[in-house]
Amino acid sequence: MQTMLINPPYQTITSNWGVGHQVPLGLLMVGGALRDAGQDVSLLDAESMRLSYARIADEVRRRKPDVVMTGHAGSTPAHPVCMEMFDAIRRARPETVRVYGGVFPTYHDELVLRQHSVVDIVVRGEGEATAPALLQALVNGAVSDRARLAAVAGITFRTAEGIVRAPDRASIGGLDVCRVGWELVNDWDSYQCFGRGRAAIVQLSRGCPHRCTYCGQHGFWKRWRHRDPTALADEVRWLHDEQGVRFVTLADENPTTLKDIWVTFLDAMAQRDVDVQFFATIRATDIVRDADVLDLYRRAGLRYVLMGIDTTDPAVIDQVRKRSTTRDDFAACRLLREHGIHPIIGHIVGLGDETWADLRQARRALAEYDGDYLNAMYATPHSWTSFASEQADRRVVQEDQQRWDYRHQVLEQRYLRPWQLFAAVKWLELSFHLRPRRLRRLLLTRDRPRRRQAWWTAWHTTVVWLMEIVEFVCRVRFAGQPRPLRAFTGDK
Ligand code: B12
Ligand code: SF4
């Protein structure tokens, strides 16, 4: 039986003009598990190849897979693209079984199957154990064999009698039992990041012990688990030596949860001394906690740290249960800078009802933190988060699901109209990045490779900034009669 994994052709300004396309890690992890279970699997990365639906359909006709599986990291905004792609595949080859996985379908399995007849089966939660069990069931029977499929924990599927939801599957134990199917990558040159050439994404851990109200990732992975940190360092060295990878993103929600595991990983990387730079998302409180080992961060190759500082307002920090303080945020930025690591500040607008004065205050506070980059995002109320429940009465100005991607305003603001908030965010980004102190530090540094990389990043962030303005003017439209959020988040 032949299975095709397809990364859907979901395009974003940030991937096309900014950081670059990245390996579809979720599908590679499912693919590795399927390969090890003896399945015949191939990958088509329609995102990085920018394939049209017609080209994907042609490829499906050519490869004649029995099963097509899809899912995307940007799960909610990518959903409409996945459905259109499945539609093209159904028309090209109706007998192919279409399987859909990832975060959004996990939380909307029944809704997806009710609304989209192009989906046969939804895989809920992590896919490494469920996908092989599902294919095993399909090898031995047909998609209409209800009893056989119902025995596969972790799936939801449609039958003539209605939708069947098999029981949940327990999460896989240690993350080392599965491997990433790196051999499925067709063209490593398609994946680039921060101007360093070939890039990969890896995971040291899954899950997060914190409970920020706007984030659902802790619920998706259920509990925090980690890989053998030394084995991961070996894998990164292999990626460098064999595949020429020079930039690695850690996909972890919270890699620093256990200091000894994190330090073991950093130490193993420092000992291997490979020319790889890392990007990781780390809480400001953990940077402060790790002040004594930040030199090791640097020696291990860590160069970019995204900190979800989210808001500069202490009241909102409490309200979203961030369990941080502005003092920690400030100290973390300073510590990273002192160790030659770029602090990237993740800042969310729209958690509350901002006024012009709030935004001016945020701009002042962000400048004081003196981070190197700012990633300004719009609050996005995913149905499975407590933030969405709390905001159920707020109205939604953006009904196009492809724009529920943190780069577009979704929730109505009481004091600012959408174009005003957009202008304020663009001003926040511009004024943050044009601070003379920052420009001198990054663009005029004597360290040549560092300077070259800073110019590369400056160029790409500028293009993204401009493209987002062009997109806003030419393509983004807002709801004429905004409806309350509860109308959008009914099915969890
Ligand atoms: C790394 C990352 C990126 C990277 C790389 C993305 C990539 N191509 O892989 C970059 C920086 C490019 C990126 C961009 C974006 N991202 Co991003 N990103 C992440 C991050 C940090 C990790 C994702 C990851 O690799 N996880 C590990 C893999 C193994 O998990 P997974 O993909 O979910 O797959 C598992 C299961 O879901 C399941 N599964 C998944 N697909 C399928 C399919 C089948 C058939 C089956 C059976 C199972 C299955 O099995 C897999 C293994 O267990 C998460 C935050 C986080 N820490 O989770 C955000 C996150 C995924 N990103 C998000 C978003 C919105 C985006 C953007 C749209 C933002 C933007 N506007 O540009 C873009 C999308 C652009 C793009 N082309 O990818 C959101 C998604 C929200 C949602 N749930 O809908 C997240 C969750 C951030 C958040 N906190 O909300 N991202
Ligand atoms: S935002 Fe970060 S720290 Fe908060 S729950 Fe999500 S992953 Fe954890």
JSON list of N, CA and C in Angstrom, two decimals, residues 84-125:
[
{"chain": "A", "resi": 84, "resn": "GLU", "atom": "N", "xyz": [-9.18, 22.60, 0.16]},
{"chain": "A", "resi": 84, "resn": "GLU", "atom": "CA", "xyz": [-9.19, 22.78, -1.30]},
{"chain": "A", "resi": 84, "resn": "GLU", "atom": "C", "xyz": [-8.28, 21.77, -1.98]},
{"chain": "A", "resi": 85, "resn": "MET", "atom": "N", "xyz": [-7.16, 21.49, -1.31]},
{"chain": "A", "resi": 85, "resn": "MET", "atom": "CA", "xyz": [-6.22, 20.51, -1.88]},
{"chain": "A", "resi": 85, "resn": "MET", "atom": "C", "xyz": [-6.87, 19.12, -1.91]},
{"chain": "A", "resi": 86, "resn": "PHE", "atom": "N", "xyz": [-7.54, 18.76, -0.82]},
{"chain": "A", "resi": 86, "resn": "PHE", "atom": "CA", "xyz": [-8.21, 17.45, -0.78]},
{"chain": "A", "resi": 86, "resn": "PHE", "atom": "C", "xyz": [-9.28, 17.36, -1.86]},
{"chain": "A", "resi": 87, "resn": "ASP", "atom": "N", "xyz": [-9.94, 18.47, -2.11]},
{"chain": "A", "resi": 87, "resn": "ASP", "atom": "CA", "xyz": [-10.99, 18.48, -3.13]},
{"chain": "A", "resi": 87, "resn": "ASP", "atom": "C", "xyz": [-10.37, 18.16, -4.49]},
{"chain": "A", "resi": 88, "resn": "ALA", "atom": "N", "xyz": [-9.23, 18.80, -4.79]},
{"chain": "A", "resi": 88, "resn": "ALA", "atom": "CA", "xyz": [-8.56, 18.55, -6.07]},
{"chain": "A", "resi": 88, "resn": "ALA", "atom": "C", "xyz": [-8.10, 17.09, -6.15]},
{"chain": "A", "resi": 89, "resn": "ILE", "atom": "N", "xyz": [-7.66, 16.56, -5.01]},
{"chain": "A", "resi": 89, "resn": "ILE", "atom": "CA", "xyz": [-7.17, 15.17, -5.00]},
{"chain": "A", "resi": 89, "resn": "ILE", "atom": "C", "xyz": [-8.35, 14.21, -5.20]},
{"chain": "A", "resi": 90, "resn": "ARG", "atom": "N", "xyz": [-9.47, 14.52, -4.58]},
{"chain": "A", "resi": 90, "resn": "ARG", "atom": "CA", "xyz": [-10.64, 13.64, -4.75]},
{"chain": "A", "resi": 90, "resn": "ARG", "atom": "C", "xyz": [-11.08, 13.60, -6.21]},
{"chain": "A", "resi": 91, "resn": "ARG", "atom": "N", "xyz": [-11.03, 14.77, -6.85]},
{"chain": "A", "resi": 91, "resn": "ARG", "atom": "CA", "xyz": [-11.45, 14.78, -8.25]},
{"chain": "A", "resi": 91, "resn": "ARG", "atom": "C", "xyz": [-10.44, 14.02, -9.12]},
{"chain": "A", "resi": 92, "resn": "ALA", "atom": "N", "xyz": [-9.16, 14.11, -8.75]},
{"chain": "A", "resi": 92, "resn": "ALA", "atom": "CA", "xyz": [-8.13, 13.44, -9.56]},
{"chain": "A", "resi": 92, "resn": "ALA", "atom": "C", "xyz": [-8.13, 11.93, -9.34]},
{"chain": "A", "resi": 93, "resn": "ARG", "atom": "N", "xyz": [-8.39, 11.52, -8.10]},
{"chain": "A", "resi": 93, "resn": "ARG", "atom": "CA", "xyz": [-8.28, 10.09, -7.78]},
{"chain": "A", "resi": 93, "resn": "ARG", "atom": "C", "xyz": [-9.22, 9.78, -6.61]},
{"chain": "A", "resi": 94, "resn": "PRO", "atom": "N", "xyz": [-10.49, 9.58, -6.90]},
{"chain": "A", "resi": 94, "resn": "PRO", "atom": "CA", "xyz": [-11.50, 9.46, -5.84]},
{"chain": "A", "resi": 94, "resn": "PRO", "atom": "C", "xyz": [-11.23, 8.30, -4.89]},
{"chain": "A", "resi": 95, "resn": "GLU", "atom": "N", "xyz": [-10.58, 7.23, -5.37]},
{"chain": "A", "resi": 95, "resn": "GLU", "atom": "CA", "xyz": [-10.41, 6.04, -4.53]},
{"chain": "A", "resi": 95, "resn": "GLU", "atom": "C", "xyz": [-9.33, 6.23, -3.46]},
{"chain": "A", "resi": 96, "resn": "THR", "atom": "N", "xyz": [-8.52, 7.29, -3.53]},
{"chain": "A", "resi": 96, "resn": "THR", "atom": "CA", "xyz": [-7.48, 7.52, -2.51]},
{"chain": "A", "resi": 96, "resn": "THR", "atom": "C", "xyz": [-8.13, 7.93, -1.19]},
{"chain": "A", "resi": 97, "resn": "VAL", "atom": "N", "xyz": [-7.70, 7.29, -0.10]},
{"chain": "A", "resi": 97, "resn": "VAL", "atom": "CA", "xyz": [-8.23, 7.64, 1.23]},
{"chain": "A", "resi": 97, "resn": "VAL", "atom": "C", "xyz": [-7.53, 8.91, 1.70]},
{"chain": "A", "resi": 98, "resn": "ARG", "atom": "N", "xyz": [-8.31, 9.90, 2.18]},
{"chain": "A", "resi": 98, "resn": "ARG", "atom": "CA", "xyz": [-7.73, 11.19, 2.56]},
{"chain": "A", "resi": 98, "resn": "ARG", "atom": "C", "xyz": [-7.76, 11.37, 4.09]},
{"chain": "A", "resi": 99, "resn": "VAL", "atom": "N", "xyz": [-6.56, 11.49, 4.64]},
{"chain": "A", "resi": 99, "resn": "VAL", "atom": "CA", "xyz": [-6.39, 11.53, 6.10]},
{"chain": "A", "resi": 99, "resn": "VAL", "atom": "C", "xyz": [-5.83, 12.89, 6.49]},
{"chain": "A", "resi": 100, "resn": "TYR", "atom": "N", "xyz": [-6.38, 13.46, 7.57]},
{"chain": "A", "resi": 100, "resn": "TYR", "atom": "CA", "xyz": [-6.04, 14.84, 7.94]},
{"chain": "A", "resi": 100, "resn": "TYR", "atom": "C", "xyz": [-5.63, 14.86, 9.42]},
{"chain": "A", "resi": 101, "resn": "GLY", "atom": "N", "xyz": [-4.47, 15.49, 9.72]},
{"chain": "A", "resi": 101, "resn": "GLY", "atom": "CA", "xyz": [-4.03, 15.54, 11.11]},
{"chain": "A", "resi": 101, "resn": "GLY", "atom": "C", "xyz": [-3.47, 16.90, 11.48]},
{"chain": "A", "resi": 102, "resn": "GLY", "atom": "N", "xyz": [-3.13, 17.08, 12.76]},
{"chain": "A", "resi": 102, "resn": "GLY", "atom": "CA", "xyz": [-2.57, 18.34, 13.24]},
{"chain": "A", "resi": 102, "resn": "GLY", "atom": "C", "xyz": [-3.45, 18.97, 14.30]},
{"chain": "A", "resi": 103, "resn": "VAL", "atom": "N", "xyz": [-3.09, 20.18, 14.72]},
{"chain": "A", "resi": 103, "resn": "VAL", "atom": "CA", "xyz": [-3.74, 20.79, 15.88]},
{"chain": "A", "resi": 103, "resn": "VAL", "atom": "C", "xyz": [-5.20, 21.17, 15.59]},
{"chain": "A", "resi": 104, "resn": "PHE", "atom": "N", "xyz": [-5.45, 21.91, 14.51]},
{"chain": "A", "resi": 104, "resn": "PHE", "atom": "CA", "xyz": [-6.82, 22.36, 14.24]},
{"chain": "A", "resi": 104, "resn": "PHE", "atom": "C", "xyz": [-7.79, 21.18, 14.08]},
{"chain": "A", "resi": 105, "resn": "PRO", "atom": "N", "xyz": [-7.50, 20.19, 13.21]},
{"chain": "A", "resi": 105, "resn": "PRO", "atom": "CA", "xyz": [-8.45, 19.08, 13.08]},
{"chain": "A", "resi": 105, "resn": "PRO", "atom": "C", "xyz": [-8.61, 18.27, 14.37]},
{"chain": "A", "resi": 106, "resn": "THR", "atom": "N", "xyz": [-7.56, 18.26, 15.20]},
{"chain": "A", "resi": 106, "resn": "THR", "atom": "CA", "xyz": [-7.68, 17.52, 16.47]},
{"chain": "A", "resi": 106, "resn": "THR", "atom": "C", "xyz": [-8.83, 18.10, 17.31]},
{"chain": "A", "resi": 107, "resn": "TYR", "atom": "N", "xyz": [-8.90, 19.44, 17.33]},
{"chain": "A", "resi": 107, "resn": "TYR", "atom": "CA", "xyz": [-9.93, 20.07, 18.17]},
{"chain": "A", "resi": 107, "resn": "TYR", "atom": "C", "xyz": [-11.26, 20.25, 17.44]},
{"chain": "A", "resi": 108, "resn": "HIS", "atom": "N", "xyz": [-11.28, 20.01, 16.13]},
{"chain": "A", "resi": 108, "resn": "HIS", "atom": "CA", "xyz": [-12.53, 20.20, 15.37]},
{"chain": "A", "resi": 108, "resn": "HIS", "atom": "C", "xyz": [-12.81, 18.98, 14.52]},
{"chain": "A", "resi": 109, "resn": "ASP", "atom": "N", "xyz": [-12.49, 17.80, 15.02]},
{"chain": "A", "resi": 109, "resn": "ASP", "atom": "CA", "xyz": [-12.59, 16.59, 14.21]},
{"chain": "A", "resi": 109, "resn": "ASP", "atom": "C", "xyz": [-14.00, 16.38, 13.64]},
{"chain": "A", "resi": 110, "resn": "GLU", "atom": "N", "xyz": [-15.00, 16.47, 14.51]},
{"chain": "A", "resi": 110, "resn": "GLU", "atom": "CA", "xyz": [-16.36, 16.17, 14.04]},
{"chain": "A", "resi": 110, "resn": "GLU", "atom": "C", "xyz": [-16.86, 17.27, 13.10]},
{"chain": "A", "resi": 111, "resn": "LEU", "atom": "N", "xyz": [-16.54, 18.51, 13.45]},
{"chain": "A", "resi": 111, "resn": "LEU", "atom": "CA", "xyz": [-16.96, 19.63, 12.60]},
{"chain": "A", "resi": 111, "resn": "LEU", "atom": "C", "xyz": [-16.34, 19.50, 11.20]},
{"chain": "A", "resi": 112, "resn": "VAL", "atom": "N", "xyz": [-15.05, 19.17, 11.17]},
{"chain": "A", "resi": 112, "resn": "VAL", "atom": "CA", "xyz": [-14.35, 19.03, 9.88]},
{"chain": "A", "resi": 112, "resn": "VAL", "atom": "C", "xyz": [-15.03, 17.94, 9.04]},
{"chain": "A", "resi": 113, "resn": "LEU", "atom": "N", "xyz": [-15.33, 16.81, 9.66]},
{"chain": "A", "resi": 113, "resn": "LEU", "atom": "CA", "xyz": [-15.93, 15.71, 8.90]},
{"chain": "A", "resi": 113, "resn": "LEU", "atom": "C", "xyz": [-17.36, 16.06, 8.47]},
{"chain": "A", "resi": 114, "resn": "ARG", "atom": "N", "xyz": [-18.06, 16.81, 9.32]},
{"chain": "A", "resi": 114, "resn": "ARG", "atom": "CA", "xyz": [-19.43, 17.22, 8.95]},
{"chain": "A", "resi": 114, "resn": "ARG", "atom": "C", "xyz": [-19.41, 18.20, 7.78]},
{"chain": "A", "resi": 115, "resn": "GLN", "atom": "N", "xyz": [-18.46, 19.14, 7.83]},
{"chain": "A", "resi": 115, "resn": "GLN", "atom": "CA", "xyz": [-18.46, 20.21, 6.81]},
{"chain": "A", "resi": 115, "resn": "GLN", "atom": "C", "xyz": [-17.76, 19.83, 5.52]},
{"chain": "A", "resi": 116, "resn": "HIS", "atom": "N", "xyz": [-16.84, 18.86, 5.60]},
{"chain": "A", "resi": 116, "resn": "HIS", "atom": "CA", "xyz": [-16.00, 18.60, 4.42]},
{"chain": "A", "resi": 116, "resn": "HIS", "atom": "C", "xyz": [-16.03, 17.12, 4.04]},
{"chain": "A", "resi": 117, "resn": "SER", "atom": "N", "xyz": [-16.80, 16.81, 3.05]},
{"chain": "A", "resi": 117, "resn": "SER", "atom": "CA", "xyz": [-16.90, 15.40, 2.64]},
{"chain": "A", "resi": 117, "resn": "SER", "atom": "C", "xyz": [-15.60, 14.93, 2.00]},
{"chain": "A", "resi": 118, "resn": "VAL", "atom": "N", "xyz": [-14.67, 15.85, 1.72]},
{"chain": "A", "resi": 118, "resn": "VAL", "atom": "CA", "xyz": [-13.39, 15.45, 1.12]},
{"chain": "A", "resi": 118, "resn": "VAL", "atom": "C", "xyz": [-12.46, 14.78, 2.14]},
{"chain": "A", "resi": 119, "resn": "VAL", "atom": "N", "xyz": [-12.78, 14.91, 3.42]},
{"chain": "A", "resi": 119, "resn": "VAL", "atom": "CA", "xyz": [-11.94, 14.27, 4.45]},
{"chain": "A", "resi": 119, "resn": "VAL", "atom": "C", "xyz": [-12.57, 12.94, 4.84]},
{"chain": "A", "resi": 120, "resn": "ASP", "atom": "N", "xyz": [-11.77, 11.88, 4.80]},
{"chain": "A", "resi": 120, "resn": "ASP", "atom": "CA", "xyz": [-12.29, 10.57, 5.21]},
{"chain": "A", "resi": 120, "resn": "ASP", "atom": "C", "xyz": [-12.03, 10.33, 6.69]},
{"chain": "A", "resi": 121, "resn": "ILE", "atom": "N", "xyz": [-10.80, 10.66, 7.12]},
{"chain": "A", "resi": 121, "resn": "ILE", "atom": "CA", "xyz": [-10.40, 10.31, 8.49]},
{"chain": "A", "resi": 121, "resn": "ILE", "atom": "C", "xyz": [-9.61, 11.46, 9.10]},
{"chain": "A", "resi": 122, "resn": "VAL", "atom": "N", "xyz": [-9.89, 11.78, 10.35]},
{"chain": "A", "resi": 122, "resn": "VAL", "atom": "CA", "xyz": [-9.08, 12.76, 11.09]},
{"chain": "A", "resi": 122, "resn": "VAL", "atom": "C", "xyz": [-8.27, 11.99, 12.12]},
{"chain": "A", "resi": 123, "resn": "VAL", "atom": "N", "xyz": [-6.97, 12.31, 12.17]},
{"chain": "A", "resi": 123, "resn": "VAL", "atom": "CA", "xyz": [-6.11, 11.75, 13.23]},
{"chain": "A", "resi": 123, "resn": "VAL", "atom": "C", "xyz": [-5.99, 12.81, 14.31]},
{"chain": "A", "resi": 124, "resn": "ARG", "atom": "N", "xyz": [-6.38, 12.46, 15.54]},
{"chain": "A", "resi": 124, "resn": "ARG", "atom": "CA", "xyz": [-6.33, 13.44, 16.63]},
{"chain": "A", "resi": 124, "resn": "ARG", "atom": "C", "xyz": [-5.03, 13.29, 17.42]},
{"chain": "A", "resi": 125, "resn": "GLY", "atom": "N", "xyz": [-4.43, 14.45, 17.76]},
{"chain": "A", "resi": 125, "resn": "GLY", "atom": "CA", "xyz": [-3.24, 14.42, 18.60]},
{"chain": "A", "resi": 125, "resn": "GLY", "atom": "C", "xyz": [-2.00, 14.02, 17.83]}
]
